[in-house]
Amino acid sequence: MTGISHPILLLGVGTAGAKIAHGVSRAFGDGMRCVLVDTDASSSVEGADFILLGGDRLAGRGAGGDIVAARLAAEDSLQTLNSKVEGIRLAVIVTSLGGGTGGGATIEISKHLADLGIATVVFATTPFFFEGEDRMRNARSAMSLIEQEANSVFFLPLDKLVGEEDVMQEAMKRAVDTLSGGISLLWRLIMKPGYIKLDADRLRHLMTGSGRGRFSFVTVQGPDRASQAVEKLANSELLSLADAPVNGILCGVLAGEDLRLSELGRIADGIRTSFGEHVSFELGTVNDEATFCGRLCVVIMLFEKLPKAEKSLASGTKGKRRRASGMSPAVDRGRFSNSAPTIWHGEDLDLPTFMRRSINLDF
Ligand SMILES: Nc1nc2c(ncn2[C@@H]2O[C@H](COP(=O)(O)OP(=O)(O)OP(=O)(O)O)[C@@H](O)[C@H]2O)c(=O)[nH]1
Ligand SMILES: [Mg+2]
């Protein structure tokens, strides 16, 4: 199966984002379309597709933590991206917020891709606590704008990607390695489905229409590996239920030929019990003996809301701006447009039921 047949592109944006994306494409191997994008020429890696943003403006030296400079640099060079996204329907952007380019360029790229009708899912790390308030502020200002432009976003605090006992100098590298591993697992789930197949359209629909989500993954082995996986995920800080209620769960189990039905059952039950028994649940498997022999990897995405009808996907910035503003779907509120919404248990009751329940009406 070649990458060409898959209309999905991985984009690594900014210096750390490029490193993570390159790590993902190395971990995944052939068949992944990946482009690295940075204002810093030194992010170019031999053998990888690379776009330098704002070469004339920033001379290939990076944006120096300036989000505005990075946005302008991205604007200068957006057309360069066009030839790389031909035939693409979904772009997965990986970036690290805190500097200039990761945040600034991701905002502009997401907007540009939306104009081209390409949906975007963004995985963005937020800075370590020890990096200081300036970087955190930089990250926060980019987060809200990215949320407005991208279809779905997964913010991953770097502090939660590494153990407290990790040595500081090692922490960056570990975080990059961990995230690369997790996203390459997600890629396998999308590209190499196993016995239990996630419907590709359903998967795209969920991933691109769900606003903010949470993402985590574990690798386990041994006789009680299924229970271990559930326990680790239930305790994962990346999936903390304190953040916001969950409306949908997507779970991928990647294993070798020894994956037992009972293990799948234990994982599915455990995850539903931990994160929501009455919410939409999608399960997929990847069976790859060569890669996962004896090991079992579980990838999980929690969605804070379910996507609306497929028709409204990739419907441009306006729709996404509304979606980012909270729980109200991107619809015209008609005769209610001048009155305050009637919110009950987090739902805008002025909207028709089929919209609130994300029921796909086949017009
Ligand atoms: N420099 C660096 N940053 C990392 C690394 N891993 C994660 N990061 C995080 O990435 C964030 C953004 O840093 P960079 O990627 O260097 O910034 P950038 O997006 O290239 O922005 P500019 O360099 O200002 O153009 C930092 O605040 C860190 O939280 C790493 O290996 N090196
Ligand atoms: Mg940089």
mmCIF file of C-alpha atoms and ligand atoms in Angstrom:
data_model
loop_
_atom_site.group_PDB
_atom_site.id
_atom_site.type_symbol
_atom_site.label_atom_id
_atom_site.label_comp_id
_atom_site.label_asym_id
_atom_site.label_seq_id
_atom_site.Cartn_x
_atom_site.Cartn_y
_atom_site.Cartn_z
ATOM 1 C CA MET A 1 0.000 0.000 0.000
ATOM 2 C CA THR A 2 1.651 3.297 -1.009
ATOM 3 C CA GLY A 3 1.154 6.718 0.513
ATOM 4 C CA ILE A 4 -0.165 8.012 -2.793
ATOM 5 C CA SER A 5 -3.357 6.009 -2.402
ATOM 6 C CA HIS A 6 -3.925 7.620 1.013
ATOM 7 C CA PRO A 7 -5.158 11.181 0.931
ATOM 8 C CA ILE A 8 -3.529 11.969 4.272
ATOM 9 C CA LEU A 9 -0.465 14.121 4.799
ATOM 10 C CA LEU A 10 1.679 14.588 7.894
ATOM 11 C CA LEU A 11 3.058 18.102 8.327
ATOM 12 C CA GLY A 12 5.716 18.849 10.929
ATOM 13 C CA VAL A 13 5.687 22.600 11.663
ATOM 14 C CA GLY A 14 8.452 24.504 13.502
ATOM 15 C CA THR A 15 11.771 23.142 14.717
ATOM 16 C CA ALA A 16 10.494 20.699 17.329
ATOM 17 C CA GLY A 17 7.402 19.913 15.221
ATOM 18 C CA ALA A 18 9.641 18.965 12.294
ATOM 19 C CA LYS A 19 11.690 16.725 14.585
ATOM 20 C CA ILE A 20 8.584 14.959 15.864
ATOM 21 C CA ALA A 21 7.116 14.514 12.370
ATOM 22 C CA HIS A 22 10.400 13.189 11.052
ATOM 23 C CA GLY A 23 10.462 10.746 13.962
ATOM 24 C CA VAL A 24 6.935 9.612 13.070
ATOM 25 C CA SER A 25 7.774 9.068 9.420
ATOM 26 C CA ARG A 26 10.929 7.135 10.366
ATOM 27 C CA ALA A 27 8.974 5.006 12.835
ATOM 28 C CA PHE A 28 6.249 4.367 10.285
ATOM 29 C CA GLY A 29 8.501 3.674 7.299
ATOM 30 C CA ASP A 30 7.351 3.721 3.682
ATOM 31 C CA GLY A 31 3.921 4.830 2.610
ATOM 32 C CA MET A 32 3.597 8.019 4.613
ATOM 33 C CA ARG A 33 3.503 11.390 2.929
ATOM 34 C CA CYS A 34 5.350 13.773 5.198
ATOM 35 C CA VAL A 35 6.484 17.376 4.757
ATOM 36 C CA LEU A 36 8.593 19.328 7.233
ATOM 37 C CA VAL A 37 7.967 23.074 7.401
ATOM 38 C CA ASP A 38 10.040 25.656 9.285
ATOM 39 C CA THR A 39 11.422 29.180 9.134
ATOM 40 C CA ASP A 40 14.749 27.664 10.196
ATOM 41 C CA ALA A 41 16.714 26.134 7.327
ATOM 42 C CA SER A 42 18.559 23.812 9.685
ATOM 43 C CA SER A 43 15.371 21.740 10.140
ATOM 44 C CA SER A 44 15.869 20.356 6.644
ATOM 45 C CA VAL A 45 16.746 16.669 6.858
ATOM 46 C CA GLU A 46 18.312 14.679 4.070
ATOM 47 C CA GLY A 47 15.730 12.551 2.312
ATOM 48 C CA ALA A 48 12.741 14.432 3.788
ATOM 49 C CA ASP A 49 10.485 16.869 1.980
ATOM 50 C CA PHE A 50 11.160 20.340 3.414
ATOM 51 C CA ILE A 51 9.614 23.787 2.930
ATOM 52 C CA LEU A 52 11.457 26.867 4.180
ATOM 53 C CA LEU A 53 8.998 29.567 5.203
ATOM 54 C CA GLY A 54 9.777 33.253 4.688
ATOM 55 C CA GLY A 55 13.320 32.759 3.418
ATOM 56 C CA ASP A 56 13.537 36.386 2.250
ATOM 57 C CA ARG A 57 12.088 37.738 5.467
ATOM 58 C CA LEU A 58 13.876 35.653 8.083
ATOM 59 C CA ALA A 59 16.908 34.417 6.130
ATOM 60 C CA GLY A 60 16.336 30.840 7.215
ATOM 61 C CA ARG A 61 17.242 31.581 10.836
ATOM 62 C CA GLY A 62 13.907 30.929 12.531
ATOM 63 C CA ALA A 63 11.361 33.346 13.957
ATOM 64 C CA GLY A 64 13.115 33.823 17.307
ATOM 65 C CA GLY A 65 9.951 33.232 19.296
ATOM 66 C CA ASP A 66 7.971 35.868 17.367
ATOM 67 C CA ILE A 67 4.574 34.478 16.377
ATOM 68 C CA VAL A 68 3.717 37.476 14.195
ATOM 69 C CA ALA A 69 6.970 37.190 12.223
ATOM 70 C CA ALA A 70 6.264 33.489 11.762
ATOM 71 C CA ARG A 71 2.724 34.173 10.519
ATOM 72 C CA LEU A 72 4.046 36.650 7.962
ATOM 73 C CA ALA A 73 6.755 34.216 6.896
ATOM 74 C CA ALA A 74 4.147 31.504 6.459
ATOM 75 C CA GLU A 75 1.968 33.811 4.406
ATOM 76 C CA ASP A 76 4.929 34.577 2.104
ATOM 77 C CA SER A 77 5.434 30.897 1.372
ATOM 78 C CA LEU A 78 1.986 29.300 1.532
ATOM 79 C CA GLN A 79 1.787 28.778 -2.209
ATOM 80 C CA THR A 80 4.811 26.449 -1.991
ATOM 81 C CA LEU A 81 2.590 24.117 -0.041
ATOM 82 C CA ASN A 82 0.041 23.749 -2.822
ATOM 83 C CA SER A 83 1.981 21.250 -4.922
ATOM 84 C CA LYS A 84 2.562 19.092 -1.816
ATOM 85 C CA VAL A 85 -1.105 18.814 -0.931
ATOM 86 C CA GLU A 86 -2.501 17.736 -4.274
ATOM 87 C CA GLY A 87 -4.999 14.919 -3.717
ATOM 88 C CA ILE A 88 -4.873 15.377 0.064
ATOM 89 C CA ARG A 89 -8.131 15.417 2.058
ATOM 90 C CA LEU A 90 -6.758 15.357 5.560
ATOM 91 C CA ALA A 91 -3.605 17.003 6.919
ATOM 92 C CA VAL A 92 -2.296 15.962 10.310
ATOM 93 C CA ILE A 93 -0.150 18.781 11.681
ATOM 94 C CA VAL A 94 2.350 18.101 14.431
ATOM 95 C CA THR A 95 3.877 21.050 16.179
ATOM 96 C CA SER A 96 5.320 22.316 19.458
ATOM 97 C CA LEU A 97 4.035 25.588 20.840
ATOM 98 C CA GLY A 98 6.190 28.010 22.816
ATOM 99 C CA GLY A 99 8.407 29.425 20.063
ATOM 100 C CA GLY A 100 7.312 31.491 17.052
ATOM 101 C CA THR A 101 7.010 29.163 14.091
ATOM 102 C CA GLY A 102 5.148 26.215 15.594
ATOM 103 C CA GLY A 103 2.273 28.443 16.680
ATOM 104 C CA GLY A 104 2.355 31.155 14.007
ATOM 105 C CA ALA A 105 2.814 28.965 10.953
ATOM 106 C CA THR A 106 0.279 26.387 12.146
ATOM 107 C CA ILE A 107 -2.386 29.095 12.327
ATOM 108 C CA GLU A 108 -1.706 30.233 8.750
ATOM 109 C CA ILE A 109 -1.284 26.752 7.322
ATOM 110 C CA SER A 110 -4.549 25.502 8.861
ATOM 111 C CA LYS A 111 -6.364 28.497 7.443
ATOM 112 C CA HIS A 112 -4.834 27.977 3.994
ATOM 113 C CA LEU A 113 -5.655 24.274 3.954
ATOM 114 C CA ALA A 114 -9.255 25.002 4.963
ATOM 115 C CA ASP A 115 -9.497 27.348 1.982
ATOM 116 C CA LEU A 116 -8.302 24.481 -0.207
ATOM 117 C CA GLY A 117 -10.997 22.222 1.279
ATOM 118 C CA ILE A 118 -8.504 20.119 3.250
ATOM 119 C CA ALA A 119 -9.416 19.200 6.817
ATOM 120 C CA THR A 120 -6.774 19.621 9.510
ATOM 121 C CA VAL A 121 -6.133 17.781 12.742
ATOM 122 C CA VAL A 122 -3.464 19.414 14.905
ATOM 123 C CA PHE A 123 -1.364 17.710 17.576
ATOM 124 C CA ALA A 124 0.459 20.439 19.486
ATOM 125 C CA THR A 125 2.649 20.144 22.543
ATOM 126 C CA THR A 126 2.585 22.938 25.110
ATOM 127 C CA PRO A 127 5.793 23.932 26.947
ATOM 128 C CA PHE A 128 7.330 22.314 29.977
ATOM 129 C CA PHE A 129 6.679 24.180 33.194
ATOM 130 C CA PHE A 130 10.407 24.833 33.542
ATOM 131 C CA GLU A 131 10.509 26.737 30.240
ATOM 132 C CA GLY A 132 8.944 29.774 31.907
ATOM 133 C CA GLU A 133 5.991 32.085 31.569
ATOM 134 C CA ASP A 134 6.995 33.743 28.260
ATOM 135 C CA ARG A 135 6.898 30.509 26.324
ATOM 136 C CA MET A 136 3.689 29.482 28.024
ATOM 137 C CA ARG A 137 2.089 32.811 27.073
ATOM 138 C CA ASN A 138 3.271 32.352 23.495
ATOM 139 C CA ALA A 139 1.712 28.911 23.477
ATOM 140 C CA ARG A 140 -1.584 30.091 24.946
ATOM 141 C CA SER A 141 -2.015 32.852 22.383
ATOM 142 C CA ALA A 142 -1.410 30.385 19.556
ATOM 143 C CA MET A 143 -3.724 27.745 21.056
ATOM 144 C CA SER A 144 -6.877 29.795 20.774
ATOM 145 C CA LEU A 145 -6.164 30.792 17.163
ATOM 146 C CA ILE A 146 -5.256 27.265 16.125
ATOM 147 C CA GLU A 147 -8.482 26.070 17.687
ATOM 148 C CA GLN A 148 -10.398 28.499 15.500
ATOM 149 C CA GLU A 149 -8.718 27.413 12.285
ATOM 150 C CA ALA A 150 -8.214 23.655 12.631
ATOM 151 C CA ASN A 151 -10.987 21.065 12.550
ATOM 152 C CA SER A 152 -9.730 19.189 15.601
ATOM 153 C CA VAL A 153 -6.927 19.860 18.048
ATOM 154 C CA PHE A 154 -5.091 17.772 20.582
ATOM 155 C CA PHE A 155 -2.967 19.789 23.012
ATOM 156 C CA LEU A 156 -0.378 17.724 24.817
ATOM 157 C CA PRO A 157 1.394 19.330 27.774
ATOM 158 C CA LEU A 158 5.029 18.206 27.595
ATOM 159 C CA ASP A 159 5.114 17.807 31.376
ATOM 160 C CA LYS A 160 2.551 15.033 31.021
ATOM 161 C CA LEU A 161 4.509 13.234 28.310
ATOM 162 C CA VAL A 162 7.484 12.475 30.533
ATOM 163 C CA GLY A 163 7.947 11.088 34.022
ATOM 164 C CA GLU A 164 8.662 13.429 36.937
ATOM 165 C CA GLU A 165 11.903 11.612 37.567
ATOM 166 C CA ASP A 166 13.247 12.196 34.055
ATOM 167 C CA VAL A 167 16.419 14.257 33.839
ATOM 168 C CA MET A 168 15.677 17.722 32.435
ATOM 169 C CA GLN A 169 18.095 17.538 29.504
ATOM 170 C CA GLU A 170 16.680 14.192 28.519
ATOM 171 C CA ALA A 171 13.065 15.293 28.887
ATOM 172 C CA MET A 172 12.871 17.108 25.526
ATOM 173 C CA LYS A 173 14.213 14.150 23.634
ATOM 174 C CA ARG A 174 11.996 11.723 25.502
ATOM 175 C CA ALA A 175 8.907 13.816 24.813
ATOM 176 C CA VAL A 176 9.744 13.988 21.114
ATOM 177 C CA ASP A 177 10.327 10.227 20.991
ATOM 178 C CA THR A 178 7.144 9.450 22.924
ATOM 179 C CA LEU A 179 4.934 11.620 20.779
ATOM 180 C CA SER A 180 6.493 10.337 17.556
ATOM 181 C CA GLY A 181 5.744 6.807 18.702
ATOM 182 C CA GLY A 182 2.129 7.617 19.564
ATOM 183 C CA ILE A 183 1.322 9.339 16.319
ATOM 184 C CA SER A 184 2.945 6.633 14.242
ATOM 185 C CA LEU A 185 0.647 4.143 16.014
ATOM 186 C CA LEU A 186 -2.332 6.273 15.076
ATOM 187 C CA TRP A 187 -1.088 6.280 11.497
ATOM 188 C CA ARG A 188 -0.908 2.520 11.444
ATOM 189 C CA LEU A 189 -4.448 2.359 12.708
ATOM 190 C CA ILE A 190 -5.610 4.536 9.850
ATOM 191 C CA MET A 191 -3.512 2.943 7.112
ATOM 192 C CA LYS A 192 -3.196 -0.711 8.086
ATOM 193 C CA PRO A 193 -6.439 -1.838 9.654
ATOM 194 C CA GLY A 194 -6.782 -5.364 10.985
ATOM 195 C CA TYR A 195 -9.662 -7.720 11.637
ATOM 196 C CA ILE A 196 -11.811 -5.069 13.235
ATOM 197 C CA LYS A 197 -11.763 -2.235 10.813
ATOM 198 C CA LEU A 198 -12.610 1.333 11.547
ATOM 199 C CA ASP A 199 -14.672 2.713 8.751
ATOM 200 C CA ALA A 200 -12.368 5.207 7.002
ATOM 201 C CA ASP A 201 -15.059 7.834 6.483
ATOM 202 C CA ARG A 202 -16.320 7.491 10.031
ATOM 203 C CA LEU A 203 -12.762 7.835 11.319
ATOM 204 C CA ARG A 204 -12.133 10.940 9.245
ATOM 205 C CA HIS A 205 -15.475 12.328 10.312
ATOM 206 C CA LEU A 206 -14.671 11.834 13.999
ATOM 207 C CA MET A 207 -11.127 13.093 13.749
ATOM 208 C CA THR A 208 -11.934 16.198 11.786
ATOM 209 C CA GLY A 209 -15.122 17.369 13.399
ATOM 210 C CA SER A 210 -14.596 17.082 17.088
ATOM 211 C CA GLY A 211 -12.974 20.307 18.197
ATOM 212 C CA ARG A 212 -10.709 19.715 21.160
ATOM 213 C CA GLY A 213 -9.748 16.196 22.091
ATOM 214 C CA ARG A 214 -7.325 14.216 24.203
ATOM 215 C CA PHE A 215 -4.878 11.614 22.985
ATOM 216 C CA SER A 216 -2.807 8.964 24.695
ATOM 217 C CA PHE A 217 -1.276 5.557 24.070
ATOM 218 C CA VAL A 218 0.426 2.737 25.951
ATOM 219 C CA THR A 219 2.574 -0.244 25.112
ATOM 220 C CA VAL A 220 2.346 -3.299 27.334
ATOM 221 C CA GLN A 221 3.398 -6.927 27.351
ATOM 222 C CA GLY A 222 3.102 -9.980 29.575
ATOM 223 C CA PRO A 223 0.240 -12.278 30.520
ATOM 224 C CA ASP A 224 -2.032 -9.571 31.958
ATOM 225 C CA ARG A 225 -1.181 -6.991 29.316
ATOM 226 C CA ALA A 226 -4.820 -6.082 28.535
ATOM 227 C CA SER A 227 -5.566 -5.182 32.166
ATOM 228 C CA GLN A 228 -2.285 -3.310 32.400
ATOM 229 C CA ALA A 229 -3.196 -1.250 29.333
ATOM 230 C CA VAL A 230 -6.572 -0.296 30.773
ATOM 231 C CA GLU A 231 -5.069 0.619 34.136
ATOM 232 C CA LYS A 232 -2.351 2.773 32.585
ATOM 233 C CA LEU A 233 -4.801 4.588 30.336
ATOM 234 C CA ALA A 234 -7.283 5.123 33.143
ATOM 235 C CA ASN A 235 -4.483 6.805 35.103
ATOM 236 C CA SER A 236 -3.002 8.716 32.166
ATOM 237 C CA GLU A 237 -2.760 12.421 32.930
ATOM 238 C CA LEU A 238 -3.166 13.109 29.225
ATOM 239 C CA LEU A 239 -6.712 11.781 29.406
ATOM 240 C CA SER A 240 -7.779 13.441 32.644
ATOM 241 C CA LEU A 241 -11.548 13.453 32.921
ATOM 242 C CA ALA A 242 -11.341 16.598 35.019
ATOM 243 C CA ASP A 243 -10.641 18.580 31.827
ATOM 244 C CA ALA A 244 -14.052 18.294 30.163
ATOM 245 C CA PRO A 245 -16.739 15.665 29.655
ATOM 246 C CA VAL A 246 -16.212 13.112 26.899
ATOM 247 C CA ASN A 247 -18.734 12.423 24.155
ATOM 248 C CA GLY A 248 -16.854 10.012 21.955
ATOM 249 C CA ILE A 249 -14.038 7.476 22.287
ATOM 250 C CA LEU A 250 -11.879 6.097 19.535
ATOM 251 C CA CYS A 251 -9.735 3.149 20.555
ATOM 252 C CA GLY A 252 -7.145 1.304 18.511
ATOM 253 C CA VAL A 253 -5.524 -1.955 19.556
ATOM 254 C CA LEU A 254 -2.311 -2.841 17.759
ATOM 255 C CA ALA A 255 -0.861 -6.287 18.298
ATOM 256 C CA GLY A 256 0.727 -9.356 16.767
ATOM 257 C CA GLU A 257 -0.992 -12.609 15.854
ATOM 258 C CA ASP A 258 -1.345 -13.596 19.508
ATOM 259 C CA LEU A 259 -4.043 -10.984 20.219
ATOM 260 C CA ARG A 260 -6.886 -12.818 21.972
ATOM 261 C CA LEU A 261 -10.552 -12.004 21.711
ATOM 262 C CA SER A 262 -10.796 -11.916 25.500
ATOM 263 C CA GLU A 263 -8.072 -9.246 25.585
ATOM 264 C CA LEU A 264 -9.976 -7.088 23.136
ATOM 265 C CA GLY A 265 -13.106 -7.474 25.260
ATOM 266 C CA ARG A 266 -11.233 -6.571 28.436
ATOM 267 C CA ILE A 267 -9.766 -3.455 26.824
ATOM 268 C CA ALA A 268 -13.056 -2.309 25.304
ATOM 269 C CA ASP A 269 -14.972 -2.856 28.560
ATOM 270 C CA GLY A 270 -12.265 -1.270 30.702
ATOM 271 C CA ILE A 271 -12.012 1.810 28.537
ATOM 272 C CA ARG A 272 -15.740 2.324 28.385
ATOM 273 C CA THR A 273 -16.020 1.920 32.134
ATOM 274 C CA SER A 274 -13.184 4.396 32.697
ATOM 275 C CA PHE A 275 -14.143 7.082 30.201
ATOM 276 C CA GLY A 276 -17.851 6.819 29.524
ATOM 277 C CA GLU A 277 -20.198 3.883 29.146
ATOM 278 C CA HIS A 278 -22.893 5.759 27.307
ATOM 279 C CA VAL A 279 -20.833 7.664 24.783
ATOM 280 C CA SER A 280 -20.049 6.813 21.168
ATOM 281 C CA PHE A 281 -17.286 4.176 21.055
ATOM 282 C CA GLU A 282 -15.279 3.089 18.010
ATOM 283 C CA LEU A 283 -12.807 0.225 18.111
ATOM 284 C CA GLY A 284 -10.245 -0.763 15.507
ATOM 285 C CA THR A 285 -7.367 -3.222 15.445
ATOM 286 C CA VAL A 286 -4.086 -3.544 13.603
ATOM 287 C CA ASN A 287 -2.519 -6.977 13.355
ATOM 288 C CA ASP A 288 1.136 -6.777 12.485
ATOM 289 C CA GLU A 289 3.227 -9.652 13.779
ATOM 290 C CA ALA A 290 6.538 -8.229 12.619
ATOM 291 C CA THR A 291 6.082 -4.919 14.456
ATOM 292 C CA PHE A 292 4.119 -5.847 17.545
ATOM 293 C CA CYS A 293 5.168 -9.448 18.233
ATOM 294 C CA GLY A 294 4.288 -10.135 21.913
ATOM 295 C CA ARG A 295 3.470 -6.488 22.524
ATOM 296 C CA LEU A 296 0.135 -4.813 22.670
ATOM 297 C CA CYS A 297 -0.279 -1.095 21.980
ATOM 298 C CA VAL A 298 -3.467 0.788 22.690
ATOM 299 C CA VAL A 299 -4.086 4.229 21.208
ATOM 300 C CA ILE A 300 -6.997 6.241 22.482
ATOM 301 C CA MET A 301 -8.597 9.509 21.461
ATOM 302 C CA LEU A 302 -11.274 11.131 23.589
ATOM 303 C CA PHE A 303 -13.529 13.639 21.888
ATOM 304 C CA GLU A 304 -15.237 16.364 23.813
ATOM 305 C CA LYS A 305 -18.028 16.583 21.295
ATOM 306 C CA LEU A 306 -19.191 14.569 18.350
ATOM 307 C CA PRO A 307 -18.984 15.937 14.847
ATOM 308 C CA LYS A 308 -22.002 17.289 13.080
ATOM 309 C CA ALA A 309 -23.356 15.884 9.861
ATOM 310 C CA GLU A 310 -20.634 15.096 7.321
ATOM 311 C CA LYS A 311 -21.831 17.836 4.989
ATOM 312 C CA SER A 312 -20.587 20.565 7.279
ATOM 313 C CA LEU A 313 -17.018 19.260 7.444
ATOM 314 C CA ALA A 314 -14.244 21.409 5.983
ATOM 315 C CA SER A 315 -16.841 24.046 5.440
ATOM 316 C CA GLY A 316 -14.432 26.915 5.868
ATOM 317 C CA THR A 317 -13.236 29.116 8.646
ATOM 318 C CA LYS A 318 -16.575 30.563 9.597
ATOM 319 C CA GLY A 319 -17.955 27.211 10.583
ATOM 320 C CA LYS A 320 -14.896 26.359 12.540
ATOM 321 C CA ARG A 321 -14.843 29.709 14.313
ATOM 322 C CA ARG A 322 -18.326 29.002 15.620
ATOM 323 C CA ARG A 323 -17.378 25.473 16.558
ATOM 324 C CA ALA A 324 -14.394 26.726 18.558
ATOM 325 C CA SER A 325 -16.568 29.081 20.525
ATOM 326 C CA GLY A 326 -18.104 26.346 22.615
ATOM 327 C CA MET A 327 -20.772 23.766 22.267
ATOM 328 C CA SER A 328 -22.994 25.472 19.770
ATOM 329 C CA PRO A 329 -22.837 23.872 16.337
ATOM 330 C CA ALA A 330 -22.026 25.946 13.248
ATOM 331 C CA VAL A 331 -25.594 26.651 12.293
ATOM 332 C CA ASP A 332 -27.712 29.686 11.706
ATOM 333 C CA ARG A 333 -29.812 30.084 14.878
ATOM 334 C CA GLY A 334 -32.586 31.526 12.747
ATOM 335 C CA ARG A 335 -35.267 33.324 14.772
ATOM 336 C CA PHE A 336 -33.169 32.771 17.898
ATOM 337 C CA SER A 337 -30.139 34.589 16.498
ATOM 338 C CA ASN A 338 -30.745 37.749 18.505
ATOM 339 C CA SER A 339 -31.537 36.060 21.796
ATOM 340 C CA ALA A 340 -29.264 34.383 24.333
ATOM 341 C CA PRO A 341 -29.070 30.597 23.823
ATOM 342 C CA THR A 342 -31.097 28.405 26.140
ATOM 343 C CA ILE A 343 -28.431 26.154 27.571
ATOM 344 C CA TRP A 344 -29.502 23.046 29.416
ATOM 345 C CA HIS A 345 -26.922 20.465 30.499
ATOM 346 C CA GLY A 346 -24.465 22.006 28.043
ATOM 347 C CA GLU A 347 -26.846 21.847 25.085
ATOM 348 C CA ASP A 348 -28.353 24.740 23.200
ATOM 349 C CA LEU A 349 -32.016 23.820 23.240
ATOM 350 C CA ASP A 350 -32.866 26.334 20.562
ATOM 351 C CA LEU A 351 -31.204 24.081 18.017
ATOM 352 C CA PRO A 352 -33.085 21.217 16.383
ATOM 353 C CA THR A 353 -32.560 17.820 17.988
ATOM 354 C CA PHE A 354 -30.920 16.264 14.930
ATOM 355 C CA MET A 355 -28.201 18.903 15.135
ATOM 356 C CA ARG A 356 -27.679 18.557 18.861
ATOM 357 C CA ARG A 357 -27.507 14.780 18.566
ATOM 358 C CA SER A 358 -25.190 14.924 15.521
ATOM 359 C CA ILE A 359 -27.587 12.791 13.547
ATOM 360 C CA ASN A 360 -26.510 12.569 9.943
ATOM 361 C CA LEU A 361 -29.490 13.279 7.739
ATOM 362 C CA ASP A 362 -28.956 12.072 4.201
ATOM 363 C CA PHE A 363 -30.269 14.947 2.213
HETATM 364 N N1 LIG B 1 14.350 23.507 20.919
HETATM 365 C C1 LIG B 1 13.656 22.410 21.171
HETATM 366 N N2 LIG B 1 12.387 22.542 21.607
HETATM 367 C C2 LIG B 1 11.697 21.451 21.864
HETATM 368 C C3 LIG B 1 12.268 20.186 21.683
HETATM 369 N N3 LIG B 1 11.352 19.307 22.010
HETATM 370 C C4 LIG B 1 10.261 19.964 22.368
HETATM 371 N N4 LIG B 1 10.465 21.324 22.286
HETATM 372 C C5 LIG B 1 9.404 22.330 22.567
HETATM 373 O O1 LIG B 1 9.137 23.103 21.405
HETATM 374 C C6 LIG B 1 8.756 24.389 21.778
HETATM 375 C C7 LIG B 1 8.960 25.293 20.600
HETATM 376 O O2 LIG B 1 10.318 25.367 20.297
HETATM 377 P P1 LIG B 1 10.839 25.348 18.818
HETATM 378 O O3 LIG B 1 10.256 24.236 18.063
HETATM 379 O O4 LIG B 1 12.329 25.403 18.907
HETATM 380 O O5 LIG B 1 10.242 26.724 18.269
HETATM 381 P P2 LIG B 1 9.795 27.051 16.783
HETATM 382 O O6 LIG B 1 8.407 26.669 16.602
HETATM 383 O O7 LIG B 1 10.827 26.486 15.852
HETATM 384 O O8 LIG B 1 9.833 28.640 16.766
HETATM 385 P P3 LIG B 1 11.052 29.616 16.431
HETATM 386 O O9 LIG B 1 12.322 28.867 16.673
HETATM 387 O O10 LIG B 1 10.841 30.769 17.337
HETATM 388 O O11 LIG B 1 10.901 29.977 15.007
HETATM 389 C C8 LIG B 1 9.612 24.663 22.985
HETATM 390 O O12 LIG B 1 9.040 25.647 23.803
HETATM 391 C C9 LIG B 1 9.646 23.325 23.671
HETATM 392 O O13 LIG B 1 8.522 23.229 24.528
HETATM 393 C C10 LIG B 1 13.601 20.056 21.213
HETATM 394 O O14 LIG B 1 14.152 18.973 21.039
HETATM 395 N N5 LIG B 1 14.247 21.209 20.967
HETATM 396 MG MG MG B 2 12.838 27.152 15.501
#
